[in-house]
CSV table of C-alpha atoms in Angstrom, one decimal:
chain,number,residue,atom,x,y,z
B,100,UNK,CA,0.0,0.0,0.0
B,101,UNK,CA,2.0,3.0,-1.3
B,102,UNK,CA,0.4,5.7,0.8
B,103,UNK,CA,0.5,3.5,3.8
B,104,UNK,CA,4.0,2.1,3.2
B,105,UNK,CA,6.1,4.1,1.0
B,106,UNK,CA,4.0,6.7,-0.9
B,107,UNK,CA,4.8,5.6,-4.5
B,108,UNK,CA,2.4,8.0,-6.2
B,109,UNK,CA,4.4,11.1,-7.3
B,110,UNK,CA,1.7,13.0,-9.1
B,111,UNK,CA,0.1,14.6,-6.1
B,112,UNK,CA,2.2,15.6,-3.1
B,113,UNK,CA,0.8,15.8,0.4
B,114,UNK,CA,-0.6,19.2,1.5
B,115,UNK,CA,0.2,21.1,4.7
B,116,UNK,CA,-2.7,21.1,7.0
B,117,UNK,CA,-4.2,24.4,8.1
B,118,UNK,CA,-5.2,22.8,11.4
B,119,UNK,CA,-1.7,21.8,12.1
B,120,UNK,CA,-0.4,25.2,11.3
B,121,UNK,CA,-3.0,26.8,13.5
B,122,UNK,CA,-2.1,24.5,16.4
B,123,UNK,CA,1.6,25.3,16.0
B,124,UNK,CA,0.8,29.1,15.9
B,125,UNK,CA,-1.3,28.8,19.1
B,126,UNK,CA,1.5,26.9,20.9
B,127,UNK,CA,4.1,29.5,19.8
B,128,UNK,CA,1.9,32.3,21.0
B,129,UNK,CA,1.3,30.7,24.4
B,130,UNK,CA,5.0,29.9,24.7
B,131,UNK,CA,5.9,33.5,23.8
B,132,UNK,CA,3.3,34.8,26.3
B,133,UNK,CA,5.0,32.8,29.0
B,134,UNK,CA,8.4,34.4,28.1
B,135,UNK,CA,10.0,31.1,27.1
B,136,UNK,CA,12.2,30.3,24.2
B,137,UNK,CA,11.9,27.0,22.4
B,138,UNK,CA,15.1,25.9,24.0
B,139,UNK,CA,13.7,26.8,27.5
B,140,UNK,CA,10.3,25.3,26.9
B,141,UNK,CA,11.3,22.0,25.2
B,142,UNK,CA,13.1,20.3,28.2
B,143,UNK,CA,10.2,21.2,30.5
B,144,UNK,CA,7.8,19.2,28.4
B,145,UNK,CA,10.4,16.5,27.8
B,146,UNK,CA,10.9,17.0,24.1
B,147,UNK,CA,13.8,18.5,22.0
B,148,UNK,CA,13.8,22.1,20.9
B,149,UNK,CA,13.9,20.8,17.3
B,150,UNK,CA,10.8,18.7,17.8
B,151,UNK,CA,8.9,21.7,19.3
B,152,UNK,CA,10.0,23.9,16.4
B,153,UNK,CA,8.5,21.5,13.9
B,154,UNK,CA,5.3,21.3,15.8
B,155,UNK,CA,5.1,25.1,15.9
B,156,UNK,CA,5.8,25.2,12.1
B,157,UNK,CA,2.9,22.8,11.5
B,158,UNK,CA,5.3,20.1,10.3
B,159,UNK,CA,4.8,17.5,13.1
B,160,UNK,CA,1.6,16.2,14.6
B,161,UNK,CA,1.6,17.0,18.3
B,162,UNK,CA,1.9,13.9,20.6
B,163,UNK,CA,-1.1,13.3,22.9
B,164,UNK,CA,0.9,14.0,26.1
B,165,UNK,CA,2.1,17.4,25.0
B,166,UNK,CA,-1.0,19.2,26.3
B,167,UNK,CA,-0.8,17.6,29.7
B,168,UNK,CA,2.9,18.3,30.0
B,169,UNK,CA,2.4,21.9,28.9
B,170,UNK,CA,-0.1,22.6,31.7
B,171,UNK,CA,2.6,22.5,34.3
B,172,UNK,CA,4.7,24.9,32.3
B,173,UNK,CA,2.2,27.3,30.7
B,174,UNK,CA,-0.7,27.0,33.2
B,175,UNK,CA,-4.2,25.5,33.1
B,176,UNK,CA,-5.7,28.3,31.0
B,177,UNK,CA,-3.1,27.8,28.3
B,178,UNK,CA,-3.6,24.1,28.4
B,179,UNK,CA,-7.3,24.5,27.8
B,180,UNK,CA,-6.6,26.7,24.8
B,181,UNK,CA,-4.2,24.1,23.4
B,182,UNK,CA,-6.8,21.4,24.0
B,183,UNK,CA,-9.3,23.4,22.0
B,184,UNK,CA,-6.9,23.8,19.2
B,185,UNK,CA,-6.1,20.1,19.2
B,186,UNK,CA,-9.7,19.2,18.7
B,187,UNK,CA,-9.6,20.8,15.2
B,188,UNK,CA,-6.6,18.7,14.1
B,189,UNK,CA,-7.0,16.1,11.4
B,190,UNK,CA,-4.8,13.1,11.1
B,191,UNK,CA,-5.2,13.3,7.3
B,192,UNK,CA,-2.7,16.2,7.3
B,193,UNK,CA,0.1,15.2,5.0
B,194,UNK,CA,-1.7,12.5,3.2
B,195,UNK,CA,-1.8,12.6,-0.6
B,196,UNK,CA,-5.2,13.6,-1.9
B,197,UNK,CA,-5.7,10.4,-3.8
B,198,UNK,CA,-5.3,8.4,-0.6
B,199,UNK,CA,-7.7,10.4,1.6
B,200,UNK,CA,-10.8,8.5,0.5
B,201,UNK,CA,-9.3,5.2,1.9
B,202,UNK,CA,-8.0,7.0,4.9
B,203,UNK,CA,-11.5,8.2,5.7
B,204,UNK,CA,-12.8,4.6,5.4
B,205,UNK,CA,-9.9,3.4,7.6
B,206,UNK,CA,-10.8,5.8,10.4
B,207,UNK,CA,-14.4,4.6,10.6
B,208,UNK,CA,-13.8,0.9,10.0
B,209,UNK,CA,-15.0,-1.7,12.5
B,210,UNK,CA,-12.6,-4.2,11.0
B,211,UNK,CA,-9.4,-3.6,9.1
B,212,UNK,CA,-7.3,-6.3,7.4
B,213,UNK,CA,-4.0,-5.9,5.7
B,214,UNK,CA,-1.6,-8.2,3.9
B,215,UNK,CA,1.8,-7.0,2.9
B,216,UNK,CA,4.7,-8.6,1.0
B,217,UNK,CA,6.9,-5.6,0.1
B,218,UNK,CA,7.1,-3.5,3.3
B,219,UNK,CA,5.6,-3.5,6.8
B,220,UNK,CA,2.1,-1.9,6.9
B,221,UNK,CA,2.3,1.8,7.7
B,222,UNK,CA,0.0,1.4,10.8
B,223,UNK,CA,2.7,-0.9,12.3
B,224,UNK,CA,5.8,1.1,11.3
B,225,UNK,CA,7.9,2.6,14.2
B,226,UNK,CA,9.2,6.1,13.5
B,227,UNK,CA,12.8,5.0,12.6
B,228,UNK,CA,11.4,2.6,10.0
B,229,UNK,CA,9.1,5.4,8.6
B,230,UNK,CA,12.0,7.7,8.2
B,231,UNK,CA,14.0,5.1,6.4
B,232,UNK,CA,11.1,4.6,4.0
B,233,UNK,CA,10.8,8.3,3.1
B,234,UNK,CA,14.6,8.7,2.9
B,235,UNK,CA,14.5,6.3,-0.1
B,236,UNK,CA,11.5,8.0,-1.8
B,237,UNK,CA,12.0,8.8,-5.5
B,238,UNK,CA,11.9,11.4,-6.6
B,239,UNK,CA,13.4,12.8,-3.4
B,240,UNK,CA,11.1,14.7,-1.0
B,241,UNK,CA,11.9,18.2,0.3
B,242,UNK,CA,12.5,18.5,4.0
B,243,UNK,CA,9.0,19.9,4.5
B,244,UNK,CA,7.4,17.1,2.5
B,245,UNK,CA,9.5,14.6,4.4
B,246,UNK,CA,8.5,15.8,7.8
B,247,UNK,CA,4.9,16.3,6.8
B,248,UNK,CA,4.5,12.7,5.6
B,249,UNK,CA,6.2,11.3,8.7
B,250,UNK,CA,3.9,13.3,10.9
B,251,UNK,CA,0.8,12.1,8.9
B,252,UNK,CA,1.8,8.4,9.3
B,253,UNK,CA,2.5,8.7,13.0
B,254,UNK,CA,-0.9,10.4,13.5
B,255,UNK,CA,-2.7,7.7,11.6
B,256,UNK,CA,-1.2,5.0,13.9
B,257,UNK,CA,-3.2,6.4,16.7
B,258,UNK,CA,-6.1,4.4,15.3
B,259,UNK,CA,-4.8,1.3,16.9
B,260,UNK,CA,-5.3,2.7,20.4
B,261,UNK,CA,-8.1,5.2,19.8
B,262,UNK,CA,-10.4,2.5,18.3
B,263,UNK,CA,-10.2,-0.3,20.8
B,264,UNK,CA,-13.4,-1.8,19.4
B,265,UNK,CA,-12.0,-2.0,15.9
B,266,UNK,CA,-10.5,-5.4,14.9
B,267,UNK,CA,-7.1,-5.0,13.2
B,268,UNK,CA,-5.6,-7.9,11.4
B,269,UNK,CA,-2.1,-7.8,9.8
B,270,UNK,CA,-0.5,-10.6,7.8
B,271,UNK,CA,3.2,-9.9,7.0
B,272,UNK,CA,5.8,-12.0,5.1
B,273,UNK,CA,8.7,-13.2,7.2
B,274,UNK,CA,11.0,-12.0,4.5
B,275,UNK,CA,10.2,-8.4,5.4
B,276,UNK,CA,11.4,-9.0,8.9
B,277,UNK,CA,14.5,-10.8,7.8
B,278,UNK,CA,15.5,-8.1,5.4
B,279,UNK,CA,16.8,-5.7,8.2
B,280,UNK,CA,15.6,-2.7,6.2
B,281,UNK,CA,17.4,0.4,7.5
B,282,UNK,CA,20.0,-1.6,9.4
B,283,UNK,CA,20.2,-3.4,12.8
B,284,UNK,CA,19.0,-0.5,15.0
B,285,UNK,CA,15.9,0.2,12.8
B,286,UNK,CA,15.2,-3.6,12.7
B,287,UNK,CA,15.4,-3.8,16.5
B,288,UNK,CA,13.0,-0.9,16.8
B,289,UNK,CA,10.6,-2.7,14.3
B,290,UNK,CA,10.7,-5.9,16.3
B,291,UNK,CA,10.1,-4.2,19.6
B,292,UNK,CA,7.2,-2.1,18.0
B,293,UNK,CA,5.5,-5.2,16.5
B,294,UNK,CA,5.7,-7.0,19.9
B,295,UNK,CA,4.2,-4.0,21.7
B,296,UNK,CA,1.4,-3.5,19.2
B,297,UNK,CA,0.6,-7.2,19.1
B,298,UNK,CA,-0.2,-7.1,22.8
B,299,UNK,CA,-3.4,-5.1,22.2
B,300,UNK,CA,-6.5,-7.2,22.3
B,301,UNK,CA,-7.8,-5.7,19.1
B,302,UNK,CA,-4.6,-6.1,17.1
B,303,UNK,CA,-3.6,-9.5,15.6
B,304,UNK,CA,-0.3,-9.8,13.8
B,305,UNK,CA,0.5,-13.0,11.8
B,306,UNK,CA,3.7,-13.8,9.9
B,307,UNK,CA,3.8,-16.0,6.8
B,308,UNK,CA,6.9,-18.2,7.2
B,309,UNK,CA,9.7,-18.1,4.6
B,310,UNK,CA,8.8,-21.7,3.6
B,311,UNK,CA,5.1,-22.1,2.9
B,312,UNK,CA,4.1,-24.4,0.1
B,313,UNK,CA,0.4,-23.5,0.4
B,314,UNK,CA,0.3,-19.7,-0.1
B,315,UNK,CA,-2.7,-17.7,-1.3
B,316,UNK,CA,-1.0,-14.3,-1.4
B,317,UNK,CA,0.6,-14.6,-4.8
B,318,UNK,CA,-1.7,-11.9,-6.2
B,319,UNK,CA,0.0,-9.2,-4.1
B,320,UNK,CA,-0.7,-6.9,-1.1
B,321,UNK,CA,-4.3,-6.0,-0.3
B,322,UNK,CA,-6.3,-4.1,2.3
B,323,UNK,CA,-9.9,-4.7,3.4
B,324,UNK,CA,-12.2,-2.6,5.6
B,325,UNK,CA,-15.6,-3.4,7.1
B,326,UNK,CA,-17.6,-0.1,7.3
B,327,UNK,CA,-19.9,0.9,10.2
B,328,UNK,CA,-22.9,-0.4,8.2
B,329,UNK,CA,-21.1,-3.8,7.8
B,330,UNK,CA,-20.2,-3.5,4.2
B,331,UNK,CA,-16.7,-4.5,3.0
B,332,UNK,CA,-14.5,-2.5,0.7
B,333,UNK,CA,-11.0,-3.3,-0.6
B,334,UNK,CA,-8.0,-1.3,-1.5
B,335,UNK,CA,-4.9,-2.0,-3.6
B,336,UNK,CA,-2.0,0.0,-4.9
B,337,UNK,CA,0.9,-0.6,-7.3
B,338,UNK,CA,3.5,2.1,-8.0
B,339,UNK,CA,1.6,5.1,-9.4
B,340,UNK,CA,-1.9,3.6,-9.4
B,341,UNK,CA,-4.4,2.9,-6.6
B,342,UNK,CA,-7.9,1.4,-6.6
B,343,UNK,CA,-10.8,1.4,-4.2
B,344,UNK,CA,-12.8,-1.8,-4.7
B,345,UNK,CA,-16.5,-1.8,-3.9
B,346,UNK,CA,-17.9,-4.5,-6.3
B,347,UNK,CA,-19.3,-7.1,-3.9
B,348,UNK,CA,-18.0,-10.1,-6.0
B,349,UNK,CA,-14.5,-8.6,-6.1
B,350,UNK,CA,-14.4,-7.8,-2.4
B,351,UNK,CA,-15.8,-11.3,-1.6
B,352,UNK,CA,-12.9,-12.8,-3.6
B,353,UNK,CA,-10.4,-10.7,-1.6
B,354,UNK,CA,-12.0,-11.8,1.7
B,355,UNK,CA,-11.7,-15.4,0.6
B,356,UNK,CA,-8.0,-15.0,-0.2
B,357,UNK,CA,-7.4,-13.2,3.1
B,358,UNK,CA,-9.2,-15.8,5.1
B,359,UNK,CA,-7.1,-18.5,3.5
B,360,UNK,CA,-3.9,-16.7,4.2
B,361,UNK,CA,-4.9,-16.3,7.9
B,362,UNK,CA,-5.0,-20.1,8.1
B,363,UNK,CA,-1.7,-20.4,6.3
B,364,UNK,CA,0.2,-17.9,8.4
B,365,UNK,CA,1.6,-18.5,11.9
B,366,UNK,CA,-0.8,-18.0,14.8
B,367,UNK,CA,-0.6,-15.1,17.2
B,368,UNK,CA,1.6,-16.9,19.8
B,369,UNK,CA,3.8,-18.5,17.2
B,370,UNK,CA,4.3,-15.1,15.5
B,371,UNK,CA,5.3,-13.5,18.8
B,372,UNK,CA,7.8,-16.3,19.5
B,373,UNK,CA,9.3,-15.9,16.1
B,374,UNK,CA,9.8,-12.2,16.4
B,375,UNK,CA,11.3,-12.6,19.9
B,376,UNK,CA,13.7,-15.2,18.5
B,377,UNK,CA,14.7,-12.8,15.6
B,378,UNK,CA,15.1,-10.0,18.1
B,379,UNK,CA,17.4,-12.0,20.3
B,380,UNK,CA,19.5,-13.1,17.3
B,381,UNK,CA,20.4,-9.5,16.3
């Protein structure tokens, strides 16, 4: 899934979000009102000055704990103002326009399935992995585009914790974990992140072993979502093309293939054990 994984479509670059810019401007005004520089404010909220600068520029999605940490520094009134500004934020900031339809479906889904054979699904990527993905983007991104896309991906990942009643199922090829994309440190971060996310009751991660004679995923990566009215839609991408699939027969075929792959992949506990072994072997 290009927008979810590497962003292969180059015809429509992500846009800066007005709501992110507004939040950043509000934070800067409140910080200035308190008579604090970024270098003075940042350590008091346990972030770097560079990170705070990017938030104030509208280039990074503010972490959830920023408002709570800011209250002790800027005061309760400022914290309420920040909270009000945060309510206007959209996690779609930084997403390419052609991807936003699926992103909207993803946000409201009651079930979300993903199978990947080329790169770890974006919803499961730790920040170091995300940055390595966009470092390799061709044509290269500007610094602003780079940070904007990283911020958008991190923001979308909040779905895993903000929607505890949504069922998330991920099937990943073991080859992706063996590849050590980005190097050993990035791979360690990936293993740790997968183990952490797999602990959530609503998140199931399964790995397809390297040797699997019966494998139904040969037609490529796919994503499926069950909407609030219990309809299923599919989504696929390849390089510069993407397609939302709503035809019931086509979606049914995708569901059949996905169901078959779930039976062919390692179970939840076996997947956890495999990742732990791979982590220990690094």
